[in-house]
JSON list of C-alpha atoms in Angstrom, two decimals:
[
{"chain": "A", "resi": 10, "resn": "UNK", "atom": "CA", "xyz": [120.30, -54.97, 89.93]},
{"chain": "A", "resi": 11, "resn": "UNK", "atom": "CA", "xyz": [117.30, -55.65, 87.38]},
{"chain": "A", "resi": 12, "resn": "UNK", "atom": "CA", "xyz": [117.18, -59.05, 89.53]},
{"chain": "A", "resi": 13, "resn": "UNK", "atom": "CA", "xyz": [116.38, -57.22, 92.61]},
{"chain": "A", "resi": 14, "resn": "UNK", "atom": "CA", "xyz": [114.49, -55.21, 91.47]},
{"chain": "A", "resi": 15, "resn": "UNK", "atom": "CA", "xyz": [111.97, -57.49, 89.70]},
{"chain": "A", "resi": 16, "resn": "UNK", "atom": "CA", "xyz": [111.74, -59.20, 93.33]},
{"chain": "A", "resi": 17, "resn": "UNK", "atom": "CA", "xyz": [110.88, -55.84, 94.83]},
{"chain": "A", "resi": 18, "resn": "UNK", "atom": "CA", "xyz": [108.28, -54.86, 92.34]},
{"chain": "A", "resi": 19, "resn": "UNK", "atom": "CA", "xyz": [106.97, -58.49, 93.36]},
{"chain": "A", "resi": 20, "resn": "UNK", "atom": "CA", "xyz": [106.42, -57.71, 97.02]},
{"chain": "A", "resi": 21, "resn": "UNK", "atom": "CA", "xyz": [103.29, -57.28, 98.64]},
{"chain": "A", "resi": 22, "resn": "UNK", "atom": "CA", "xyz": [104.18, -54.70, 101.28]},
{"chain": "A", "resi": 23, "resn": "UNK", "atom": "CA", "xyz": [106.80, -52.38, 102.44]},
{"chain": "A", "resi": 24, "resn": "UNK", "atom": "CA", "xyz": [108.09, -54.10, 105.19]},
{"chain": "A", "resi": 25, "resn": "UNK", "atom": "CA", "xyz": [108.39, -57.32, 102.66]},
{"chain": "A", "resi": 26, "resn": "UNK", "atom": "CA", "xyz": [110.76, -54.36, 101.11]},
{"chain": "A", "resi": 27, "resn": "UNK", "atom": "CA", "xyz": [112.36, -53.17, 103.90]},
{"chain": "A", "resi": 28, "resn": "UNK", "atom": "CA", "xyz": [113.40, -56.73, 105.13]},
{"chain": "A", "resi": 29, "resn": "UNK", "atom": "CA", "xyz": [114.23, -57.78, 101.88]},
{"chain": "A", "resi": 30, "resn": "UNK", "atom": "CA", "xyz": [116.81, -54.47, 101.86]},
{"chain": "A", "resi": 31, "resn": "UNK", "atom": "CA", "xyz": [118.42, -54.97, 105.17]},
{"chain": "A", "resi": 32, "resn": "UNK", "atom": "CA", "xyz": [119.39, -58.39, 104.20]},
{"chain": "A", "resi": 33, "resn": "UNK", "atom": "CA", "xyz": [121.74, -57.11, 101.68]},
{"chain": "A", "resi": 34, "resn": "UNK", "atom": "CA", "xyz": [125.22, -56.63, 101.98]},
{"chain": "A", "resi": 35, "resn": "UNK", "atom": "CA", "xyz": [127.03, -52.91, 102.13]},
{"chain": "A", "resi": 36, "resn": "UNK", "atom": "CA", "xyz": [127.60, -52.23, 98.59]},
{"chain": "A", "resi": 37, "resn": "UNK", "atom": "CA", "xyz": [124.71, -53.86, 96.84]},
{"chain": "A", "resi": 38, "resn": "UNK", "atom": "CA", "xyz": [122.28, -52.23, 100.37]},
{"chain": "A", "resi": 39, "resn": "UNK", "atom": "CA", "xyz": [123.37, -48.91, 99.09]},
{"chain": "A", "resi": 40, "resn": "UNK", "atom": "CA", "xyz": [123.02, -49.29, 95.41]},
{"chain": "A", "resi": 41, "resn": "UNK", "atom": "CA", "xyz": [119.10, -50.60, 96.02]},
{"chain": "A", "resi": 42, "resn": "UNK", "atom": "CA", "xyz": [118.26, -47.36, 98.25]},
{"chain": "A", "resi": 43, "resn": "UNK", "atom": "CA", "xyz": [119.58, -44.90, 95.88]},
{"chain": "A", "resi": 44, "resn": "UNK", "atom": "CA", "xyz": [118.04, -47.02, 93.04]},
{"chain": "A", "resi": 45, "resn": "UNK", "atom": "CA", "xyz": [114.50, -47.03, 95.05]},
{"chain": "A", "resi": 46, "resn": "UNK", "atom": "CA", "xyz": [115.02, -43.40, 95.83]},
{"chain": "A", "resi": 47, "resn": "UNK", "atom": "CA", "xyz": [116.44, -42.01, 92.25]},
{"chain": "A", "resi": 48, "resn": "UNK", "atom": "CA", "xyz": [112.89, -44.17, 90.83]},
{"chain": "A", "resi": 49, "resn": "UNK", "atom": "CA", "xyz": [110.70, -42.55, 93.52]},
{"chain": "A", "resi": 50, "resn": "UNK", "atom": "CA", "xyz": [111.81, -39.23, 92.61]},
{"chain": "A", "resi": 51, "resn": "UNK", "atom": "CA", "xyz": [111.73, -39.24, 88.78]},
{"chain": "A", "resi": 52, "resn": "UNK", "atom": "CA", "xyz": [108.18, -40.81, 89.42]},
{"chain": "A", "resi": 53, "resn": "UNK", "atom": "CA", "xyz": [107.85, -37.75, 91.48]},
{"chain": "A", "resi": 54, "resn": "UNK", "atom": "CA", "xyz": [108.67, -35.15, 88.67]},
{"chain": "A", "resi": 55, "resn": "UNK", "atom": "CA", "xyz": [106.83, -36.64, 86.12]},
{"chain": "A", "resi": 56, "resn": "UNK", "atom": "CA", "xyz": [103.60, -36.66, 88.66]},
{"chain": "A", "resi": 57, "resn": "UNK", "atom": "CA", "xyz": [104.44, -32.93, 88.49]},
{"chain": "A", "resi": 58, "resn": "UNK", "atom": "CA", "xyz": [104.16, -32.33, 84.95]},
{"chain": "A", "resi": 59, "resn": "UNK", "atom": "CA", "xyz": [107.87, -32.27, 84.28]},
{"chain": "A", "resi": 60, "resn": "UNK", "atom": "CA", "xyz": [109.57, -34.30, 81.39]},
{"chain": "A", "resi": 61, "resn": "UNK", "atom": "CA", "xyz": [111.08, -37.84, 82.19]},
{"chain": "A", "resi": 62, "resn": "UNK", "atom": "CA", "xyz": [114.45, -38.26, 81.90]},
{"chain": "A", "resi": 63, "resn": "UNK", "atom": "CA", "xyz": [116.13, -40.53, 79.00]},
{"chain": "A", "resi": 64, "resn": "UNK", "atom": "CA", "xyz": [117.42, -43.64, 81.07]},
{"chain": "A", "resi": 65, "resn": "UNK", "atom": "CA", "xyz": [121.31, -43.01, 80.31]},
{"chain": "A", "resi": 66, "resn": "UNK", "atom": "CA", "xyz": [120.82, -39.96, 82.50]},
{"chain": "A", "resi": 67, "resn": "UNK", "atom": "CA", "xyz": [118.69, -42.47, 85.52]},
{"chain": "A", "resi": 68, "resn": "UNK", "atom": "CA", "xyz": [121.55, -44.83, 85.35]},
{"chain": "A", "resi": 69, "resn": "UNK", "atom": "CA", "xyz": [124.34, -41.75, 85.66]},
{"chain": "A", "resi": 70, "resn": "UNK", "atom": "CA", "xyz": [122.58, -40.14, 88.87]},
{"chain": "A", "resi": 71, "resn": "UNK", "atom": "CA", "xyz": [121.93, -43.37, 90.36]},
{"chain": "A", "resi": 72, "resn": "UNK", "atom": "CA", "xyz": [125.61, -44.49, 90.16]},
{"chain": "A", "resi": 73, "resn": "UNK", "atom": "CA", "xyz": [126.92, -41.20, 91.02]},
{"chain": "A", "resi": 74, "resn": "UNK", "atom": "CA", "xyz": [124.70, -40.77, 93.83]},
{"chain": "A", "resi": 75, "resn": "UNK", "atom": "CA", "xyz": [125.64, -44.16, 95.29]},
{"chain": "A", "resi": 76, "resn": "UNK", "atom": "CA", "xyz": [129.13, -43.70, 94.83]},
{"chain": "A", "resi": 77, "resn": "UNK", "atom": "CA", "xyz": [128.99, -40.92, 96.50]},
{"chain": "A", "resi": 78, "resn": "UNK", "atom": "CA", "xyz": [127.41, -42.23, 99.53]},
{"chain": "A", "resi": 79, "resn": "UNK", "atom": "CA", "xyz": [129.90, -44.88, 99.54]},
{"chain": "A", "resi": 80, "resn": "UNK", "atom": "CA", "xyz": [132.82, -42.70, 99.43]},
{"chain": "A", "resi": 81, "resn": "UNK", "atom": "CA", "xyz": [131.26, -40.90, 102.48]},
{"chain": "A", "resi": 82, "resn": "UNK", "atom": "CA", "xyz": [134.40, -41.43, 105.20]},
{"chain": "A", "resi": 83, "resn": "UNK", "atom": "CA", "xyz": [136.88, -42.13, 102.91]},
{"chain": "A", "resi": 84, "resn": "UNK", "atom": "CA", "xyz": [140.43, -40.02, 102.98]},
{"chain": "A", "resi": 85, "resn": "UNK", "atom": "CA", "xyz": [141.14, -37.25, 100.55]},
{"chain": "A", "resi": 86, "resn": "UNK", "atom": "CA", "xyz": [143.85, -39.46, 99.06]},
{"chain": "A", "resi": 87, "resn": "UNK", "atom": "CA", "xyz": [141.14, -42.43, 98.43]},
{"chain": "A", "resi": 88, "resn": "UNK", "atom": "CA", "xyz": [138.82, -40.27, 96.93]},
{"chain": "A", "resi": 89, "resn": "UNK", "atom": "CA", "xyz": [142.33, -39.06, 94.82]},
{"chain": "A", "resi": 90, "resn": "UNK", "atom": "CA", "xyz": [142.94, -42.00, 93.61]},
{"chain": "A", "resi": 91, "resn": "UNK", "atom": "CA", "xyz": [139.75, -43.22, 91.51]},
{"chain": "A", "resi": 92, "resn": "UNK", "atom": "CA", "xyz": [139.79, -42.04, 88.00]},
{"chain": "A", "resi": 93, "resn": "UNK", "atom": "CA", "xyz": [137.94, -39.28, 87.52]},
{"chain": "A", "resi": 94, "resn": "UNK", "atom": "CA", "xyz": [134.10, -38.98, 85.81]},
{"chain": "A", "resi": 95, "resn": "UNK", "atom": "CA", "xyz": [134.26, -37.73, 82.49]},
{"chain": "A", "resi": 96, "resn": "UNK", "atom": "CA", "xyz": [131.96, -35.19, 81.25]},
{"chain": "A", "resi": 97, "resn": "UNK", "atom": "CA", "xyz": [129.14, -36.59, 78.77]},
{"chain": "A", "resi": 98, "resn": "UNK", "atom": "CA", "xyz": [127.80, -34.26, 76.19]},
{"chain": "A", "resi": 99, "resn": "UNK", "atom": "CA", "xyz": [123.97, -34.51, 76.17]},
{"chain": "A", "resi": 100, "resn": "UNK", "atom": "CA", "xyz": [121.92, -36.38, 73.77]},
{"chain": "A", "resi": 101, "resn": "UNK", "atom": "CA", "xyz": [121.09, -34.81, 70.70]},
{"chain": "A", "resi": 102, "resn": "UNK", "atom": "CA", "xyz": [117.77, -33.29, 71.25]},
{"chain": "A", "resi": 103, "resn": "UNK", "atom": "CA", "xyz": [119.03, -31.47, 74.41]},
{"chain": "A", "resi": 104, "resn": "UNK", "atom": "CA", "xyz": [121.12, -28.77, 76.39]},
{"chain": "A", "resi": 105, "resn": "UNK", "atom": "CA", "xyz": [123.27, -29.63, 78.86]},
{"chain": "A", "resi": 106, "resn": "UNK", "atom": "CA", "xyz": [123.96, -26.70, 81.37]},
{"chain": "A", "resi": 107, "resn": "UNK", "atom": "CA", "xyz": [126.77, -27.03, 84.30]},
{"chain": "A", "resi": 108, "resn": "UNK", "atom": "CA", "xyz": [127.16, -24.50, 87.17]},
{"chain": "A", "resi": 109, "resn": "UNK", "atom": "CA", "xyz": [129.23, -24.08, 89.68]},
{"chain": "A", "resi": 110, "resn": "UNK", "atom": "CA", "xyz": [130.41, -22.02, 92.58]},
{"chain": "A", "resi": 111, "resn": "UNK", "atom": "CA", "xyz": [132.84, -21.26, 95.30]},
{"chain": "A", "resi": 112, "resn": "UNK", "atom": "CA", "xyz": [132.67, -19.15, 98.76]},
{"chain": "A", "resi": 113, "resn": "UNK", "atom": "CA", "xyz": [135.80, -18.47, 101.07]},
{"chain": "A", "resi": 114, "resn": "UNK", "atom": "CA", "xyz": [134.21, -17.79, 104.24]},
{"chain": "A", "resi": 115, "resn": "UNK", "atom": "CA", "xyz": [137.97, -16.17, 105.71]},
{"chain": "A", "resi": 116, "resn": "UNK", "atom": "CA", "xyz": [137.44, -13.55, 102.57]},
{"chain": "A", "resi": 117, "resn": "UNK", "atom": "CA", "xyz": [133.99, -12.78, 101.78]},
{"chain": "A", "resi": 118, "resn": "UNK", "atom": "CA", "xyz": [134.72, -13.66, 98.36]},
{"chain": "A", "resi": 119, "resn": "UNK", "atom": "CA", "xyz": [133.17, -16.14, 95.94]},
{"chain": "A", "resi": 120, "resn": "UNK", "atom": "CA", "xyz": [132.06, -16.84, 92.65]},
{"chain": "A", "resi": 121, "resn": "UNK", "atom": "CA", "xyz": [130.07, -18.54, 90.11]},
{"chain": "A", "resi": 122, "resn": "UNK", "atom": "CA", "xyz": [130.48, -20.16, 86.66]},
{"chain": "A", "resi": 123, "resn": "UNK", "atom": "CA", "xyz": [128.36, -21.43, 84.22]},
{"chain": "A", "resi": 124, "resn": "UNK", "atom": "CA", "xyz": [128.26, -23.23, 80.47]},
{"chain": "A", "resi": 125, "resn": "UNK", "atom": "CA", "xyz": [125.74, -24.34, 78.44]},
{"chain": "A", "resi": 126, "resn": "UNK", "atom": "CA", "xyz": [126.36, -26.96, 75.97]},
{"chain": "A", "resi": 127, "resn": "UNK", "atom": "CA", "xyz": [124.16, -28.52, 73.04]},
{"chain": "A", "resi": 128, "resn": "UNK", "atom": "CA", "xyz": [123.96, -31.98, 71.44]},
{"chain": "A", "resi": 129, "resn": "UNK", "atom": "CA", "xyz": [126.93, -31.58, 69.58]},
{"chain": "A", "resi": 130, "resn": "UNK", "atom": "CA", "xyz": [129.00, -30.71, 73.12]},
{"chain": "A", "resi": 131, "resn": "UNK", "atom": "CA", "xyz": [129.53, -27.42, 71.50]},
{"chain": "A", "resi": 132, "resn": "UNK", "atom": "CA", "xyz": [129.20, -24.49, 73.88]},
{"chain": "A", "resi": 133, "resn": "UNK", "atom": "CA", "xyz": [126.16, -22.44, 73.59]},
{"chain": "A", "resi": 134, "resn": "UNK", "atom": "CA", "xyz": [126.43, -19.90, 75.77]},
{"chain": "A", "resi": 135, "resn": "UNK", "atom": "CA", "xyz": [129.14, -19.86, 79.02]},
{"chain": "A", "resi": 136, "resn": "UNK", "atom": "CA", "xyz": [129.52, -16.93, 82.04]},
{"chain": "A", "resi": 137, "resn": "UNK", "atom": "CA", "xyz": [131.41, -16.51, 85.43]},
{"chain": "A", "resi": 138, "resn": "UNK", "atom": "CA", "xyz": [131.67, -13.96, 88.06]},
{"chain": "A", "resi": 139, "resn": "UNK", "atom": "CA", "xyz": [132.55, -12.79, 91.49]},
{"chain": "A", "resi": 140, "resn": "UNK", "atom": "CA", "xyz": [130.00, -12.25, 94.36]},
{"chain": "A", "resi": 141, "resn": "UNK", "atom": "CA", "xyz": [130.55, -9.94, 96.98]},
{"chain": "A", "resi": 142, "resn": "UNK", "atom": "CA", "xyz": [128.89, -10.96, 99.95]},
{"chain": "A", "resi": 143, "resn": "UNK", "atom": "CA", "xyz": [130.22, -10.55, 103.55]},
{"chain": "A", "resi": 144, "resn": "UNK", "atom": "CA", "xyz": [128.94, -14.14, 104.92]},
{"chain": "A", "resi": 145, "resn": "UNK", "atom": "CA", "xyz": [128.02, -17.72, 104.03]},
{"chain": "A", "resi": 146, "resn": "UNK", "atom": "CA", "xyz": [124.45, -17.36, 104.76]},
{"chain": "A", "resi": 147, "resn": "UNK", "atom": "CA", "xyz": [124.19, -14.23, 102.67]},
{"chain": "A", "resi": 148, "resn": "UNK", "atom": "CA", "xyz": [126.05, -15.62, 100.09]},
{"chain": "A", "resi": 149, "resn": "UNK", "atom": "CA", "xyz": [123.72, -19.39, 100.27]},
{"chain": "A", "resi": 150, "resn": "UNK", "atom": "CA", "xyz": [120.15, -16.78, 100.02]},
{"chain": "A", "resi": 151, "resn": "UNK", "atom": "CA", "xyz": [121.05, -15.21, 96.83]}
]
């Protein structure tokens, strides 16, 4: 990829880029779009004032992303059957925190998780609930 992407940062104009991109081949098309889009966007939050981010996590959101794109269409059991991402504690200087949640639109019922995690991968802090909300929408607001 650090081919293409030298020959990018080379080109005089985006539709030198764009033509460049549609020449590509499935796999390797995706890969530069989410690779041009993940850049653009951490250029983006650094514009805004917010901290970069260390280059291990670029390359993780970038391959995840892409993968995920790619996996678009595919069957439960293909998505089943690639190994499974293992969680990375964060680098030493930093907190890692991972949320999730869950709605059942037939019930009303969801709920929420959460766990913070320092350098060491040791937990700092960690919660989970239930929500009561009657509908999806409701439940998306909060």
């Amino acid at each position: 990829m650090e081919e293409q992407r030298k020959l990018l940062s080379e080109m005089n104009s985006p539709n030198e880029v764009l033509h460049y991109i549609l020449q590509m081949k499935g796999e390797e098309q995706m890969k530069m779009i989410v690779l041009l889009w993940k850049w653009w966007n951490e250029r983006n939050r650094i514009r805004e004032g917010e901290k970069g981010r260390e280059t291990q996590d670029l390359v993780y959101l970038f391959q995840k992303n892409a993968q995920d794109f790619l996996n678009l269409g595919s069957t439960e059991e293909e998505a089943m059957s690639r190994p499974a991402q293992r969680w990375q504690k964060p680098t030493e200087d930093f907190i890692k925190i991972n949320s999730d949640g869950a709605f059942l639109a037939n019930t009303g019922e969801g709920g929420w998780g959460y766990v913070i995690r320092d350098g060491d991968g040791e937990v700092i802090c960690a919660g989970a609930g239930p929500t009561f909300h009657t509908n999806r929408m409701r439940f998306k607001q909060r």
